[in-house]
mmCIF file of C-alpha atoms in Angstrom:
data_model
loop_
_atom_site.group_PDB
_atom_site.id
_atom_site.type_symbol
_atom_site.label_atom_id
_atom_site.label_comp_id
_atom_site.label_asym_id
_atom_site.label_seq_id
_atom_site.Cartn_x
_atom_site.Cartn_y
_atom_site.Cartn_z
ATOM 1 C CA LEU A 1 8.715 -12.251 50.717
ATOM 2 C CA VAL A 2 4.988 -11.589 51.047
ATOM 3 C CA ALA A 3 5.582 -8.866 53.619
ATOM 4 C CA ARG A 4 8.221 -7.260 51.391
ATOM 5 C CA ALA A 5 5.864 -7.331 48.399
ATOM 6 C CA ARG A 6 3.130 -5.649 50.426
ATOM 7 C CA ILE A 7 5.522 -2.998 51.719
ATOM 8 C CA HIS A 8 6.806 -2.205 48.232
ATOM 9 C CA LEU A 9 3.276 -2.024 46.852
ATOM 10 C CA GLU A 10 2.133 0.380 49.558
ATOM 11 C CA ARG A 11 5.248 2.524 49.234
ATOM 12 C CA GLY A 12 4.512 2.838 45.538
ATOM 13 C CA ARG A 13 0.976 3.931 46.315
ATOM 14 C CA LEU A 14 2.237 6.490 48.828
ATOM 15 C CA HIS A 15 4.616 7.986 46.275
ATOM 16 C CA ARG A 16 1.808 8.143 43.707
ATOM 17 C CA SER A 17 -0.657 9.766 46.089
ATOM 18 C CA SER A 18 1.951 12.404 46.948
ATOM 19 C CA GLY A 19 2.460 13.189 43.263
ATOM 20 C CA ASP A 20 5.954 11.710 43.093
ATOM 21 C CA GLU A 21 5.497 9.780 39.849
ATOM 22 C CA SER A 22 9.235 9.311 39.327
ATOM 23 C CA GLY A 23 9.529 7.563 42.671
ATOM 24 C CA THR A 24 6.561 5.304 42.072
ATOM 25 C CA TRP A 25 7.632 3.028 39.264
ATOM 26 C CA PRO A 26 10.485 1.087 40.975
ATOM 27 C CA TRP A 27 8.274 0.126 43.910
ATOM 28 C CA PHE A 28 5.515 -1.376 41.770
ATOM 29 C CA GLU A 29 8.013 -3.177 39.544
ATOM 30 C CA SER A 30 9.722 -4.611 42.621
ATOM 31 C CA ALA A 31 6.400 -5.545 44.240
ATOM 32 C CA PHE A 32 5.462 -7.462 41.106
ATOM 33 C CA ALA A 33 8.723 -9.409 40.982
ATOM 34 C CA VAL A 34 8.729 -10.219 44.696
ATOM 35 C CA SER A 35 5.068 -11.280 44.579
ATOM 36 C CA LEU A 36 5.814 -13.740 41.787
ATOM 37 C CA ASP A 37 8.765 -15.139 43.741
ATOM 38 C CA ALA A 38 6.405 -15.667 46.676
ATOM 39 C CA ASP A 39 3.652 -17.183 44.472
ATOM 40 C CA GLU A 40 1.379 -14.444 45.817
ATOM 41 C CA HIS A 41 -0.660 -13.849 42.680
ATOM 42 C CA VAL A 42 -3.219 -11.481 44.189
ATOM 43 C CA LEU A 43 -0.416 -9.060 45.030
ATOM 44 C CA ALA A 44 1.247 -9.661 41.652
ATOM 45 C CA ALA A 45 -1.949 -8.766 39.781
ATOM 46 C CA ASP A 46 -2.386 -5.683 41.977
ATOM 47 C CA ALA A 47 1.213 -4.622 41.339
ATOM 48 C CA ALA A 48 0.835 -5.102 37.571
ATOM 49 C CA HIS A 49 -2.324 -2.993 37.664
ATOM 50 C CA MET A 50 -0.539 -0.187 39.512
ATOM 51 C CA ALA A 51 2.543 -0.409 37.287
ATOM 52 C CA ALA A 52 0.286 -0.029 34.247
ATOM 53 C CA LEU A 53 -1.267 3.110 35.714
ATOM 54 C CA VAL A 54 2.125 4.796 36.090
ATOM 55 C CA ALA A 55 3.765 3.337 32.976
ATOM 56 C CA ARG A 56 5.976 5.746 31.049
ATOM 57 C CA ASP A 57 4.082 5.330 27.777
ATOM 58 C CA HIS A 58 1.151 3.603 26.086
ATOM 59 C CA ALA A 59 3.188 0.528 25.192
ATOM 60 C CA GLY A 60 4.267 0.157 28.811
ATOM 61 C CA MET A 61 0.705 0.482 30.007
ATOM 62 C CA LEU A 62 -0.424 -2.275 27.622
ATOM 63 C CA ASP A 63 2.489 -4.515 28.597
ATOM 64 C CA TRP A 64 1.871 -4.297 32.330
ATOM 65 C CA THR A 65 -1.881 -4.679 31.934
ATOM 66 C CA ARG A 66 -1.375 -7.836 29.893
ATOM 67 C CA ARG A 67 0.978 -9.214 32.540
ATOM 68 C CA GLY A 68 -1.731 -8.784 35.136
ATOM 69 C CA ILE A 69 -4.367 -10.284 32.848
ATOM 70 C CA ASP A 70 -2.170 -13.310 32.185
ATOM 71 C CA ILE A 71 -1.760 -13.958 35.903
ATOM 72 C CA ALA A 72 -5.473 -13.552 36.626
ATOM 73 C CA THR A 73 -6.546 -15.654 33.634
ATOM 74 C CA ARG A 74 -4.398 -18.619 34.644
ATOM 75 C CA SER A 75 -5.586 -18.597 38.254
ATOM 76 C CA GLU A 76 -8.480 -20.577 39.700
ATOM 77 C CA HIS A 77 -8.586 -18.474 42.868
ATOM 78 C CA ALA A 78 -11.455 -15.992 43.089
ATOM 79 C CA GLN A 79 -9.344 -13.219 44.630
ATOM 80 C CA VAL A 80 -6.886 -13.392 41.751
ATOM 81 C CA ARG A 81 -9.535 -13.743 39.052
ATOM 82 C CA HIS A 82 -11.311 -10.724 40.498
ATOM 83 C CA TRP A 83 -8.518 -8.612 39.041
ATOM 84 C CA LEU A 84 -9.586 -9.555 35.503
ATOM 85 C CA GLY A 85 -12.453 -7.057 35.601
ATOM 86 C CA PRO A 86 -10.437 -3.911 36.332
ATOM 87 C CA LEU A 87 -7.458 -4.988 34.239
ATOM 88 C CA LEU A 88 -9.549 -5.753 31.156
ATOM 89 C CA ASN A 89 -11.503 -2.537 31.694
ATOM 90 C CA ASN A 90 -8.280 -0.528 31.694
ATOM 91 C CA LEU A 91 -7.107 -2.365 28.585
ATOM 92 C CA GLY A 92 -10.368 -1.572 26.845
ATOM 93 C CA TRP A 93 -10.144 2.137 27.587
ATOM 94 C CA ALA A 94 -6.506 2.200 26.483
ATOM 95 C CA TYR A 95 -7.579 0.860 23.091
ATOM 96 C CA TYR A 96 -10.707 3.018 22.936
ATOM 97 C CA GLU A 97 -8.816 6.242 23.561
ATOM 98 C CA THR A 98 -6.427 5.497 20.693
ATOM 99 C CA GLY A 99 -9.313 4.751 18.339
ATOM 100 C CA ASP A 100 -8.818 0.984 18.177
ATOM 101 C CA HIS A 101 -12.460 0.180 18.795
ATOM 102 C CA VAL A 102 -12.317 -3.419 17.608
ATOM 103 C CA LEU A 103 -9.744 -4.375 20.232
ATOM 104 C CA ALA A 104 -11.522 -2.170 22.766
ATOM 105 C CA LEU A 105 -14.753 -4.083 22.215
ATOM 106 C CA GLU A 106 -13.005 -7.405 22.680
ATOM 107 C CA ALA A 107 -11.446 -6.234 25.947
ATOM 108 C CA PHE A 108 -14.689 -4.733 27.255
ATOM 109 C CA GLN A 109 -16.670 -7.875 26.399
ATOM 110 C CA ASP A 110 -14.095 -9.952 28.265
ATOM 111 C CA ALA A 111 -14.296 -7.492 31.173
ATOM 112 C CA LEU A 112 -18.078 -7.885 31.293
ATOM 113 C CA SER A 113 -17.740 -11.668 31.363
ATOM 114 C CA ALA A 114 -15.173 -11.368 34.143
ATOM 115 C CA ARG A 115 -17.421 -9.051 36.160
ATOM 116 C CA GLU A 116 -20.317 -11.475 35.772
ATOM 117 C CA GLU A 117 -18.300 -14.078 37.684
ATOM 118 C CA PHE A 118 -19.088 -11.917 40.736
ATOM 119 C CA PRO A 119 -22.864 -11.349 40.473
ATOM 120 C CA GLU A 120 -23.002 -9.618 43.848
ATOM 121 C CA GLU A 121 -21.056 -6.682 42.343
ATOM 122 C CA ARG A 122 -23.884 -5.540 40.116
ATOM 123 C CA ASP A 123 -22.697 -1.925 39.904
ATOM 124 C CA GLU A 124 -19.453 -3.073 38.299
ATOM 125 C CA ILE A 125 -21.322 -5.375 35.913
ATOM 126 C CA GLU A 126 -23.520 -2.550 34.641
ATOM 127 C CA ILE A 127 -20.543 -0.207 34.246
ATOM 128 C CA ALA A 128 -18.863 -2.928 32.187
ATOM 129 C CA ARG A 129 -22.042 -3.260 30.121
ATOM 130 C CA TYR A 130 -21.950 0.508 29.522
ATOM 131 C CA ALA A 131 -18.391 0.274 28.195
ATOM 132 C CA VAL A 132 -19.366 -2.478 25.748
ATOM 133 C CA ALA A 133 -22.343 -0.432 24.563
ATOM 134 C CA LYS A 134 -20.339 2.752 24.113
ATOM 135 C CA THR A 135 -17.836 0.884 21.952
ATOM 136 C CA LEU A 136 -20.563 -0.786 19.895
ATOM 137 C CA ARG A 137 -21.918 2.656 19.010
ATOM 138 C CA ALA A 138 -18.415 3.793 18.059
ATOM 139 C CA LEU A 139 -18.330 0.813 15.694
ATOM 140 C CA GLY A 140 -21.624 1.826 14.079
ATOM 141 C CA ARG A 141 -23.780 -0.706 15.931
ATOM 142 C CA PRO A 142 -26.184 1.516 17.929
ATOM 143 C CA GLY A 143 -29.015 -1.022 17.941
ATOM 144 C CA GLU A 144 -26.945 -3.536 19.889
ATOM 145 C CA ALA A 145 -25.650 -0.741 22.092
ATOM 146 C CA ALA A 146 -29.161 0.458 22.932
ATOM 147 C CA THR A 147 -30.218 -3.032 23.997
ATOM 148 C CA LEU A 148 -27.374 -3.187 26.496
ATOM 149 C CA LEU A 149 -27.913 0.346 27.791
ATOM 150 C CA GLU A 150 -31.617 -0.288 28.268
ATOM 151 C CA GLN A 151 -30.631 -3.100 30.643
ATOM 152 C CA ALA A 152 -28.229 -0.842 32.542
ATOM 153 C CA VAL A 153 -30.730 2.026 32.788
ATOM 154 C CA SER A 154 -33.486 -0.328 33.940
ATOM 155 C CA TRP A 155 -31.286 -1.825 36.645
ATOM 156 C CA ALA A 156 -30.126 1.587 37.896
ATOM 157 C CA ARG A 157 -33.709 2.817 38.041
ATOM 158 C CA SER A 158 -34.831 -0.285 39.953
ATOM 159 C CA GLU A 159 -32.075 0.318 42.499
ATOM 160 C CA GLY A 160 -33.067 3.937 42.982
ATOM 161 C CA LYS A 161 -29.724 5.249 41.740
ATOM 162 C CA PRO A 162 -30.142 6.553 38.181
ATOM 163 C CA ASP A 163 -26.907 7.076 36.302
ATOM 164 C CA GLY A 164 -26.344 10.102 34.087
ATOM 165 C CA TRP A 165 -23.681 8.384 31.987
ATOM 166 C CA PHE A 166 -26.057 5.520 31.206
ATOM 167 C CA HIS A 167 -28.835 7.920 30.164
ATOM 168 C CA GLU A 168 -26.418 10.024 28.106
ATOM 169 C CA GLU A 169 -25.106 7.050 26.174
ATOM 170 C CA LEU A 170 -28.599 5.675 25.591
ATOM 171 C CA ALA A 171 -29.640 9.093 24.280
ATOM 172 C CA GLU A 172 -26.805 8.906 21.758
ATOM 173 C CA ASP A 173 -27.808 5.375 20.768
ATOM 174 C CA TYR A 174 -31.403 6.426 20.162
ATOM 175 C CA ALA A 175 -30.264 9.488 18.216
ATOM 176 C CA ALA A 176 -28.107 7.292 15.982
ATOM 177 C CA LEU A 177 -31.151 5.084 15.388
ATOM 178 C CA GLY A 178 -33.313 8.088 14.483
ATOM 179 C CA GLN A 179 -35.523 7.662 17.556
ATOM 180 C CA GLU A 180 -35.709 11.359 18.368
ATOM 181 C CA ALA A 181 -38.366 11.261 21.079
ATOM 182 C CA GLU A 182 -36.550 8.527 22.988
ATOM 183 C CA ALA A 183 -33.227 10.342 22.586
ATOM 184 C CA ARG A 184 -34.785 13.555 23.923
ATOM 185 C CA GLU A 185 -36.210 11.790 26.955
ATOM 186 C CA GLN A 186 -32.897 10.149 27.842
ATOM 187 C CA ALA A 187 -30.966 13.394 27.350
ATOM 188 C CA ARG A 188 -33.365 15.218 29.659
ATOM 189 C CA LEU A 189 -32.877 12.531 32.288
ATOM 190 C CA ALA A 190 -29.086 12.664 31.882
ATOM 191 C CA LEU A 191 -28.547 16.412 32.170
ATOM 192 C CA PRO A 192 -29.393 17.054 35.853
ATOM 193 C CA LEU A 193 -27.646 13.866 36.920
ATOM 194 C CA LEU A 194 -24.428 14.753 35.114
ATOM 195 C CA LEU A 195 -24.485 18.351 36.300
ATOM 196 C CA GLU A 196 -24.681 17.066 39.857
ATOM 197 C CA ALA A 197 -22.278 14.131 39.677
ATOM 198 C CA ASP A 198 -19.701 14.895 36.978
ATOM 199 C CA GLY A 199 -17.577 17.914 37.810
ATOM 200 C CA SER A 200 -15.996 17.908 34.353
ATOM 201 C CA PHE A 201 -19.277 17.781 32.433
ATOM 202 C CA GLU A 202 -19.996 21.524 32.302
ATOM 203 C CA ALA A 203 -16.380 22.266 31.394
ATOM 204 C CA ASP A 204 -16.598 19.938 28.399
ATOM 205 C CA HIS A 205 -18.547 22.402 26.286
ATOM 206 C CA GLU A 206 -18.864 20.194 23.228
ATOM 207 C CA ARG A 207 -20.296 17.317 25.249
ATOM 208 C CA ALA A 208 -22.629 19.507 27.307
ATOM 209 C CA ASP A 209 -23.895 21.383 24.247
ATOM 210 C CA ARG A 210 -24.489 18.110 22.403
ATOM 211 C CA LEU A 211 -26.599 16.710 25.241
ATOM 212 C CA ARG A 212 -28.567 19.950 25.555
ATOM 213 C CA ARG A 213 -29.314 19.867 21.818
ATOM 214 C CA LEU A 214 -30.607 16.322 22.146
ATOM 215 C CA ALA A 215 -32.733 17.318 25.140
ATOM 216 C CA ALA A 216 -34.222 20.266 23.265
ATOM 217 C CA SER A 217 -34.812 18.501 19.951
ATOM 218 C CA ALA A 218 -38.370 18.846 18.644
#
């Protein structure tokens, strides 16, 4: 059963990577069912995660993500619990993108807690912190958001790998707090990093223009 679950999971991934979305879904659904029959919860959580990514609609995405979260939450095994971070992150963004920021915040906070169970994966922890902060600002709580982003920016700087998304979000937090000089500094730090690392940044004219205005503010 375990071998069959792995085969079905990888076949689903192959179909997805080739762009054959219609041929993807049955493999992930089957991999999930077979993994549960085999009590192989790492594979089941993985399959639920993949099924959510190719779900036919928003409701399907939420359903499959929650199935994976349920499996990972009930497990005491580190490899299974590790799936909580990405699953809760995906759930948070699903809520965020539909404007349900309260539920998004709850999911992102849970994702951060889940990531912190694996302290060696500090990059993932700080990305989770960024998601919490971004949602706090969306909820009109920029002061709390800035505190979290200051941690993320400080860590990235100490590691010698500054992050444009962190600086951009902190610039927005400071702007919302009326701290114009601090917002300008963070925007100026963000711009070259995003231009280099984010291929979609320049094409998103509203976002790019907003950051340039912050960077140029007197």
